[in-house]
């Protein structure tokens, strides 16, 4: 993860938007071999690794590190917006 990458989001609306986008992420098939994650995201008791660029995003639930999920373009935009706040 990036050093000093912890971002605390307490706005309930933003947290709810993130959770919705993570819940609708597309599961990717195949063997997972990823670079170190950019961020760690914690939502309640769930924790995810997040890889993010301007156009796309990928998450991995820490409870299942053999599966990745692709975020929609809207979700990537949302995460970039919140990270840059």
Short mmCIF file of the N, C-alpha and C atoms (twelve columns), coordinates in Angstrom:
data_MODEL
# 
_entry.id   MODEL 
# 
loop_
_atom_site.group_PDB 
_atom_site.id 
_atom_site.type_symbol 
_atom_site.label_atom_id 
_atom_site.label_alt_id 
_atom_site.label_comp_id 
_atom_site.label_asym_id 
_atom_site.label_seq_id 
_atom_site.Cartn_x 
_atom_site.Cartn_y 
_atom_site.Cartn_z 
_atom_site.pdbx_PDB_model_num 
ATOM 1   N N  . UNK A 1  0.840   -1.188  0.000   1 
ATOM 2   C CA . UNK A 1  0.000   0.000   0.000   1 
ATOM 3   C C  . UNK A 1  0.878   1.241   0.000   1 
ATOM 4   N N  . UNK A 2  0.339   2.309   -0.489  1 
ATOM 5   C CA . UNK A 2  1.063   3.572   -0.454  1 
ATOM 6   C C  . UNK A 2  1.263   3.999   0.993   1 
ATOM 7   N N  . UNK A 3  2.423   4.556   1.303   1 
ATOM 8   C CA . UNK A 3  2.660   5.087   2.639   1 
ATOM 9   C C  . UNK A 3  1.658   6.198   2.919   1 
ATOM 10  N N  . UNK A 4  1.208   6.274   4.151   1 
ATOM 11  C CA . UNK A 4  0.274   7.311   4.582   1 
ATOM 12  C C  . UNK A 4  -0.965  7.394   3.688   1 
ATOM 13  N N  . UNK A 5  -1.490  6.236   3.298   1 
ATOM 14  C CA . UNK A 5  -2.626  6.208   2.374   1 
ATOM 15  C C  . UNK A 5  -3.969  6.068   3.086   1 
ATOM 16  N N  . UNK A 6  -3.969  6.080   4.397   1 
ATOM 17  C CA . UNK A 6  -5.218  5.938   5.124   1 
ATOM 18  C C  . UNK A 6  -6.090  7.169   4.925   1 
ATOM 19  N N  . UNK A 7  -7.289  6.926   4.477   1 
ATOM 20  C CA . UNK A 7  -8.282  7.983   4.321   1 
ATOM 21  C C  . UNK A 7  -9.515  7.547   5.086   1 
ATOM 22  N N  . UNK A 8  -9.984  8.376   5.962   1 
ATOM 23  C CA . UNK A 8  -11.173 8.065   6.755   1 
ATOM 24  C C  . UNK A 8  -12.352 8.803   6.142   1 
ATOM 25  N N  . UNK A 9  -13.360 8.044   5.753   1 
ATOM 26  C CA . UNK A 9  -14.574 8.617   5.180   1 
ATOM 27  C C  . UNK A 9  -15.697 8.352   6.164   1 
ATOM 28  N N  . UNK A 10 -16.238 9.406   6.725   1 
ATOM 29  C CA . UNK A 10 -17.268 9.236   7.743   1 
ATOM 30  C C  . UNK A 10 -18.654 9.644   7.255   1 
ATOM 31  N N  . UNK A 11 -18.716 10.292  6.107   1 
ATOM 32  C CA . UNK A 11 -20.003 10.694  5.562   1 
ATOM 33  C C  . UNK A 11 -20.780 9.435   5.179   1 
ATOM 34  N N  . UNK A 12 -21.916 9.220   5.839   1 
ATOM 35  C CA . UNK A 12 -22.699 8.004   5.647   1 
ATOM 36  C C  . UNK A 12 -23.088 7.822   4.186   1 
ATOM 37  N N  . UNK A 13 -23.399 8.897   3.495   1 
ATOM 38  C CA . UNK A 13 -23.793 8.824   2.090   1 
ATOM 39  C C  . UNK A 13 -22.641 8.280   1.241   1 
ATOM 40  N N  . UNK A 14 -21.420 8.764   1.475   1 
ATOM 41  C CA . UNK A 14 -20.259 8.289   0.732   1 
ATOM 42  C C  . UNK A 14 -19.970 6.823   1.045   1 
ATOM 43  N N  . UNK A 15 -20.051 6.446   2.306   1 
ATOM 44  C CA . UNK A 15 -19.811 5.054   2.706   1 
ATOM 45  C C  . UNK A 15 -20.833 4.149   2.034   1 
ATOM 46  N N  . UNK A 16 -22.078 4.562   2.015   1 
ATOM 47  C CA . UNK A 16 -23.139 3.772   1.387   1 
ATOM 48  C C  . UNK A 16 -22.889 3.639   -0.119  1 
ATOM 49  N N  . UNK A 17 -22.424 4.707   -0.766  1 
ATOM 50  C CA . UNK A 17 -22.116 4.666   -2.204  1 
ATOM 51  C C  . UNK A 17 -20.960 3.696   -2.482  1 
ATOM 52  N N  . UNK A 18 -19.935 3.740   -1.653  1 
ATOM 53  C CA . UNK A 18 -18.802 2.832   -1.829  1 
ATOM 54  C C  . UNK A 18 -19.263 1.391   -1.683  1 
ATOM 55  N N  . UNK A 19 -20.008 1.122   -0.628  1 
ATOM 56  C CA . UNK A 19 -20.489 -0.248  -0.385  1 
ATOM 57  C C  . UNK A 19 -21.312 -0.741  -1.566  1 
ATOM 58  N N  . UNK A 20 -22.195 0.096   -2.100  1 
ATOM 59  C CA . UNK A 20 -23.022 -0.285  -3.242  1 
ATOM 60  C C  . UNK A 20 -22.147 -0.634  -4.448  1 
ATOM 61  N N  . UNK A 21 -21.154 0.195   -4.723  1 
ATOM 62  C CA . UNK A 21 -20.270 -0.057  -5.865  1 
ATOM 63  C C  . UNK A 21 -19.434 -1.322  -5.665  1 
ATOM 64  N N  . UNK A 22 -18.958 -1.551  -4.453  1 
ATOM 65  C CA . UNK A 22 -18.185 -2.762  -4.185  1 
ATOM 66  C C  . UNK A 22 -19.074 -3.997  -4.317  1 
ATOM 67  N N  . UNK A 23 -20.316 -3.903  -3.867  1 
ATOM 68  C CA . UNK A 23 -21.243 -5.037  -3.953  1 
ATOM 69  C C  . UNK A 23 -21.579 -5.410  -5.394  1 
ATOM 70  N N  . UNK A 24 -21.492 -4.446  -6.309  1 
ATOM 71  C CA . UNK A 24 -21.847 -4.711  -7.706  1 
ATOM 72  C C  . UNK A 24 -20.619 -4.903  -8.602  1 
ATOM 73  N N  . UNK A 25 -19.435 -4.981  -8.021  1 
ATOM 74  C CA . UNK A 25 -18.218 -5.199  -8.806  1 
ATOM 75  C C  . UNK A 25 -18.272 -6.570  -9.477  1 
ATOM 76  N N  . UNK A 26 -17.657 -6.666  -10.648 1 
ATOM 77  C CA . UNK A 26 -17.688 -7.883  -11.456 1 
ATOM 78  C C  . UNK A 26 -16.560 -8.832  -11.057 1 
ATOM 79  N N  . UNK A 27 -16.931 -10.048 -10.699 1 
ATOM 80  C CA . UNK A 27 -15.961 -11.072 -10.328 1 
ATOM 81  C C  . UNK A 27 -15.173 -11.491 -11.564 1 
ATOM 82  N N  . UNK A 28 -13.854 -11.551 -11.425 1 
ATOM 83  C CA . UNK A 28 -12.984 -11.958 -12.525 1 
ATOM 84  C C  . UNK A 28 -12.505 -13.385 -12.295 1 
ATOM 85  N N  . UNK A 29 -12.520 -14.173 -13.352 1 
ATOM 86  C CA . UNK A 29 -12.088 -15.564 -13.274 1 
ATOM 87  C C  . UNK A 29 -10.591 -15.659 -13.547 1 
ATOM 88  N N  . UNK A 30 -9.988  -16.719 -13.061 1 
ATOM 89  C CA . UNK A 30 -8.578  -16.962 -13.331 1 
ATOM 90  C C  . UNK A 30 -7.713  -16.814 -12.105 1 
ATOM 91  N N  . UNK A 31 -6.435  -17.016 -12.308 1 
ATOM 92  C CA . UNK A 31 -5.452  -16.950 -11.225 1 
ATOM 93  C C  . UNK A 31 -5.107  -15.488 -10.958 1 
ATOM 94  N N  . UNK A 32 -5.046  -15.155 -9.700  1 
ATOM 95  C CA . UNK A 32 -4.779  -13.773 -9.299  1 
ATOM 96  C C  . UNK A 32 -3.292  -13.612 -9.004  1 
ATOM 97  N N  . UNK A 33 -2.675  -12.672 -9.683  1 
ATOM 98  C CA . UNK A 33 -1.279  -12.317 -9.434  1 
ATOM 99  C C  . UNK A 33 -1.194  -10.801 -9.562  1 
ATOM 100 N N  . UNK A 34 -1.331  -10.118 -8.449  1 
ATOM 101 C CA . UNK A 34 -1.456  -8.663  -8.452  1 
ATOM 102 C C  . UNK A 34 -0.221  -8.007  -7.831  1 
ATOM 103 N N  . UNK A 35 0.031   -6.786  -8.266  1 
ATOM 104 C CA . UNK A 35 1.057   -5.957  -7.635  1 
ATOM 105 C C  . UNK A 35 0.563   -5.539  -6.257  1 
ATOM 106 N N  . UNK A 36 1.431   -4.931  -5.476  1 
ATOM 107 C CA . UNK A 36 1.013   -4.446  -4.166  1 
ATOM 108 C C  . UNK A 36 -0.148  -3.470  -4.339  1 
ATOM 109 N N  . UNK A 37 -1.140  -3.535  -3.453  1 
ATOM 110 C CA . UNK A 37 -2.310  -2.658  -3.580  1 
ATOM 111 C C  . UNK A 37 -1.978  -1.207  -3.286  1 
ATOM 112 N N  . UNK A 38 -2.769  -0.321  -3.875  1 
ATOM 113 C CA . UNK A 38 -2.606  1.106   -3.629  1 
ATOM 114 C C  . UNK A 38 -3.168  1.506   -2.269  1 
ATOM 115 N N  . UNK A 39 -4.303  0.909   -1.907  1 
ATOM 116 C CA . UNK A 39 -4.994  1.287   -0.671  1 
ATOM 117 C C  . UNK A 39 -5.619  0.058   -0.020  1 
ATOM 118 N N  . UNK A 40 -5.913  0.207   1.242   1 
ATOM 119 C CA . UNK A 40 -6.739  -0.752  1.977   1 
ATOM 120 C C  . UNK A 40 -7.993  0.007   2.383   1 
ATOM 121 N N  . UNK A 41 -9.145  -0.595  2.103   1 
ATOM 122 C CA . UNK A 41 -10.435 0.027   2.411   1 
ATOM 123 C C  . UNK A 41 -11.140 -0.853  3.427   1 
ATOM 124 N N  . UNK A 42 -11.577 -0.259  4.510   1 
ATOM 125 C CA . UNK A 42 -12.329 -0.990  5.528   1 
ATOM 126 C C  . UNK A 42 -13.742 -0.429  5.595   1 
ATOM 127 N N  . UNK A 43 -14.699 -1.335  5.462   1 
ATOM 128 C CA . UNK A 43 -16.114 -0.970  5.565   1 
ATOM 129 C C  . UNK A 43 -16.726 -1.893  6.607   1 
ATOM 130 N N  . UNK A 44 -16.956 -1.353  7.788   1 
ATOM 131 C CA . UNK A 44 -17.450 -2.200  8.875   1 
ATOM 132 C C  . UNK A 44 -16.420 -3.265  9.192   1 
ATOM 133 N N  . UNK A 45 -16.859 -4.531  9.173   1 
ATOM 134 C CA . UNK A 45 -15.966 -5.646  9.464   1 
ATOM 135 C C  . UNK A 45 -15.264 -6.166  8.217   1 
ATOM 136 N N  . UNK A 46 -15.621 -5.650  7.040   1 
ATOM 137 C CA . UNK A 46 -15.021 -6.090  5.787   1 
ATOM 138 C C  . UNK A 46 -13.824 -5.210  5.430   1 
ATOM 139 N N  . UNK A 47 -12.808 -5.833  4.850   1 
ATOM 140 C CA . UNK A 47 -11.620 -5.100  4.413   1 
ATOM 141 C C  . UNK A 47 -11.274 -5.545  2.997   1 
ATOM 142 N N  . UNK A 48 -10.853 -4.585  2.190   1 
ATOM 143 C CA . UNK A 48 -10.531 -4.824  0.793   1 
ATOM 144 C C  . UNK A 48 -9.210  -4.156  0.450   1 
ATOM 145 N N  . UNK A 49 -8.480  -4.762  -0.491  1 
ATOM 146 C CA . UNK A 49 -7.382  -4.070  -1.131  1 
ATOM 147 C C  . UNK A 49 -7.966  -3.379  -2.354  1 
ATOM 148 N N  . UNK A 50 -7.438  -2.197  -2.678  1 
ATOM 149 C CA . UNK A 50 -7.918  -1.413  -3.805  1 
ATOM 150 C C  . UNK A 50 -6.748  -1.010  -4.694  1 
ATOM 151 N N  . UNK A 51 -6.893  -1.296  -5.981  1 
ATOM 152 C CA . UNK A 51 -5.997  -0.808  -7.013  1 
ATOM 153 C C  . UNK A 51 -6.825  0.166   -7.840  1 
ATOM 154 N N  . UNK A 52 -6.334  1.356   -8.057  1 
ATOM 155 C CA . UNK A 52 -7.153  2.375   -8.720  1 
ATOM 156 C C  . UNK A 52 -6.304  3.176   -9.702  1 
ATOM 157 N N  . UNK A 53 -6.919  3.494   -10.846 1 
ATOM 158 C CA . UNK A 53 -6.324  4.409   -11.818 1 
ATOM 159 C C  . UNK A 53 -7.408  5.412   -12.192 1 
ATOM 160 N N  . UNK A 54 -7.120  6.277   -13.121 1 
ATOM 161 C CA . UNK A 54 -8.115  7.259   -13.528 1 
ATOM 162 C C  . UNK A 54 -9.331  6.613   -14.186 1 
ATOM 163 N N  . UNK A 55 -9.140  5.501   -14.871 1 
ATOM 164 C CA . UNK A 55 -10.223 4.891   -15.637 1 
ATOM 165 C C  . UNK A 55 -10.799 3.614   -15.042 1 
ATOM 166 N N  . UNK A 56 -10.088 2.971   -14.142 1 
ATOM 167 C CA . UNK A 56 -10.551 1.667   -13.673 1 
ATOM 168 C C  . UNK A 56 -10.138 1.411   -12.232 1 
ATOM 169 N N  . UNK A 57 -10.737 0.372   -11.681 1 
ATOM 170 C CA . UNK A 57 -10.408 -0.015  -10.316 1 
ATOM 171 C C  . UNK A 57 -10.616 -1.503  -10.124 1 
ATOM 172 N N  . UNK A 58 -9.874  -2.059  -9.194  1 
ATOM 173 C CA . UNK A 58 -9.969  -3.473  -8.861  1 
ATOM 174 C C  . UNK A 58 -9.944  -3.591  -7.345  1 
ATOM 175 N N  . UNK A 59 -10.765 -4.496  -6.827  1 
ATOM 176 C CA . UNK A 59 -10.766 -4.747  -5.384  1 
ATOM 177 C C  . UNK A 59 -10.554 -6.234  -5.123  1 
ATOM 178 N N  . UNK A 60 -10.090 -6.527  -3.925  1 
ATOM 179 C CA . UNK A 60 -9.918  -7.894  -3.454  1 
ATOM 180 C C  . UNK A 60 -10.338 -7.918  -1.994  1 
ATOM 181 N N  . UNK A 61 -11.284 -8.775  -1.672  1 
ATOM 182 C CA . UNK A 61 -11.721 -8.937  -0.298  1 
ATOM 183 C C  . UNK A 61 -10.625 -9.677  0.452   1 
ATOM 184 N N  . UNK A 62 -10.207 -9.171  1.590   1 
ATOM 185 C CA . UNK A 62 -9.133  -9.817  2.332   1 
ATOM 186 C C  . UNK A 62 -9.518  -11.196 2.859   1 
ATOM 187 N N  . UNK A 63 -10.819 -11.493 2.871   1 
ATOM 188 C CA . UNK A 63 -11.272 -12.833 3.280   1 
ATOM 189 C C  . UNK A 63 -11.091 -13.846 2.153   1 
ATOM 190 N N  . UNK A 64 -10.867 -13.372 0.914   1 
ATOM 191 C CA . UNK A 64 -10.684 -14.239 -0.243  1 
ATOM 192 C C  . UNK A 64 -9.652  -13.611 -1.165  1 
ATOM 193 N N  . UNK A 65 -8.386  -13.850 -0.880  1 
ATOM 194 C CA . UNK A 65 -7.318  -13.213 -1.641  1 
ATOM 195 C C  . UNK A 65 -7.008  -13.944 -2.949  1 
ATOM 196 N N  . UNK A 66 -7.860  -14.882 -3.341  1 
ATOM 197 C CA . UNK A 66 -7.681  -15.591 -4.610  1 
ATOM 198 C C  . UNK A 66 -8.634  -15.073 -5.679  1 
ATOM 199 N N  . UNK A 67 -9.436  -14.059 -5.337  1 
ATOM 200 C CA . UNK A 67 -10.443 -13.549 -6.263  1 
ATOM 201 C C  . UNK A 67 -10.359 -12.029 -6.302  1 
ATOM 202 N N  . UNK A 68 -10.438 -11.490 -7.523  1 
ATOM 203 C CA . UNK A 68 -10.495 -10.040 -7.679  1 
ATOM 204 C C  . UNK A 68 -11.817 -9.657  -8.334  1 
ATOM 205 N N  . UNK A 69 -12.178 -8.404  -8.159  1 
ATOM 206 C CA . UNK A 69 -13.413 -7.866  -8.709  1 
ATOM 207 C C  . UNK A 69 -13.090 -6.544  -9.405  1 
ATOM 208 N N  . UNK A 70 -13.646 -6.375  -10.588 1 
ATOM 209 C CA . UNK A 70 -13.444 -5.153  -11.349 1 
ATOM 210 C C  . UNK A 70 -14.552 -4.163  -11.025 1 
ATOM 211 N N  . UNK A 71 -14.158 -2.962  -10.706 1 
ATOM 212 C CA . UNK A 71 -15.135 -1.909  -10.422 1 
ATOM 213 C C  . UNK A 71 -15.634 -1.301  -11.725 1 
ATOM 214 N N  . UNK A 72 -16.851 -0.830  -11.701 1 
ATOM 215 C CA . UNK A 72 -17.390 -0.122  -12.850 1 
ATOM 216 C C  . UNK A 72 -16.643 1.206   -13.019 1 
ATOM 217 N N  . UNK A 73 -16.818 1.819   -14.162 1 
ATOM 218 C CA . UNK A 73 -16.190 3.125   -14.391 1 
ATOM 219 C C  . UNK A 73 -16.715 4.150   -13.386 1 
ATOM 220 N N  . UNK A 74 -18.018 4.065   -13.074 1 
ATOM 221 C CA . UNK A 74 -18.608 4.965   -12.073 1 
ATOM 222 C C  . UNK A 74 -17.959 4.764   -10.708 1 
ATOM 223 N N  . UNK A 75 -17.716 3.506   -10.355 1 
ATOM 224 C CA . UNK A 75 -17.093 3.206   -9.062  1 
ATOM 225 C C  . UNK A 75 -15.662 3.740   -9.017  1 
ATOM 226 N N  . UNK A 76 -14.935 3.580   -10.130 1 
ATOM 227 C CA . UNK A 76 -13.565 4.103   -10.188 1 
ATOM 228 C C  . UNK A 76 -13.579 5.622   -10.047 1 
ATOM 229 N N  . UNK A 77 -14.529 6.271   -10.722 1 
ATOM 230 C CA . UNK A 77 -14.660 7.731   -10.599 1 
ATOM 231 C C  . UNK A 77 -14.946 8.133   -9.157  1 
ATOM 232 N N  . UNK A 78 -15.862 7.407   -8.522  1 
ATOM 233 C CA . UNK A 78 -16.227 7.702   -7.131  1 
ATOM 234 C C  . UNK A 78 -15.014 7.560   -6.220  1 
ATOM 235 N N  . UNK A 79 -14.280 6.454   -6.345  1 
ATOM 236 C CA . UNK A 79 -13.124 6.232   -5.477  1 
ATOM 237 C C  . UNK A 79 -12.064 7.300   -5.705  1 
ATOM 238 N N  . UNK A 80 -11.822 7.658   -6.946  1 
ATOM 239 C CA . UNK A 80 -10.847 8.727   -7.230  1 
ATOM 240 C C  . UNK A 80 -11.300 10.046  -6.632  1 
ATOM 241 N N  . UNK A 81 -12.588 10.340  -6.744  1 
ATOM 242 C CA . UNK A 81 -13.131 11.574  -6.178  1 
ATOM 243 C C  . UNK A 81 -12.931 11.618  -4.666  1 
ATOM 244 N N  . UNK A 82 -13.230 10.512  -3.993  1 
ATOM 245 C CA . UNK A 82 -13.128 10.474  -2.540  1 
ATOM 246 C C  . UNK A 82 -11.678 10.484  -2.065  1 
ATOM 247 N N  . UNK A 83 -10.804 9.839   -2.810  1 
ATOM 248 C CA . UNK A 83 -9.387  9.791   -2.440  1 
ATOM 249 C C  . UNK A 83 -8.758  11.175  -2.557  1 
ATOM 250 N N  . UNK A 84 -9.191  11.947  -3.547  1 
ATOM 251 C CA . UNK A 84 -8.602  13.245  -3.796  1 
ATOM 252 C C  . UNK A 84 -9.186  14.349  -2.926  1 
ATOM 253 N N  . UNK A 85 -10.232 14.048  -2.144  1 
ATOM 254 C CA . UNK A 85 -10.841 15.067  -1.264  1 
ATOM 255 C C  . UNK A 85 -9.867  15.524  -0.206  1 
# 
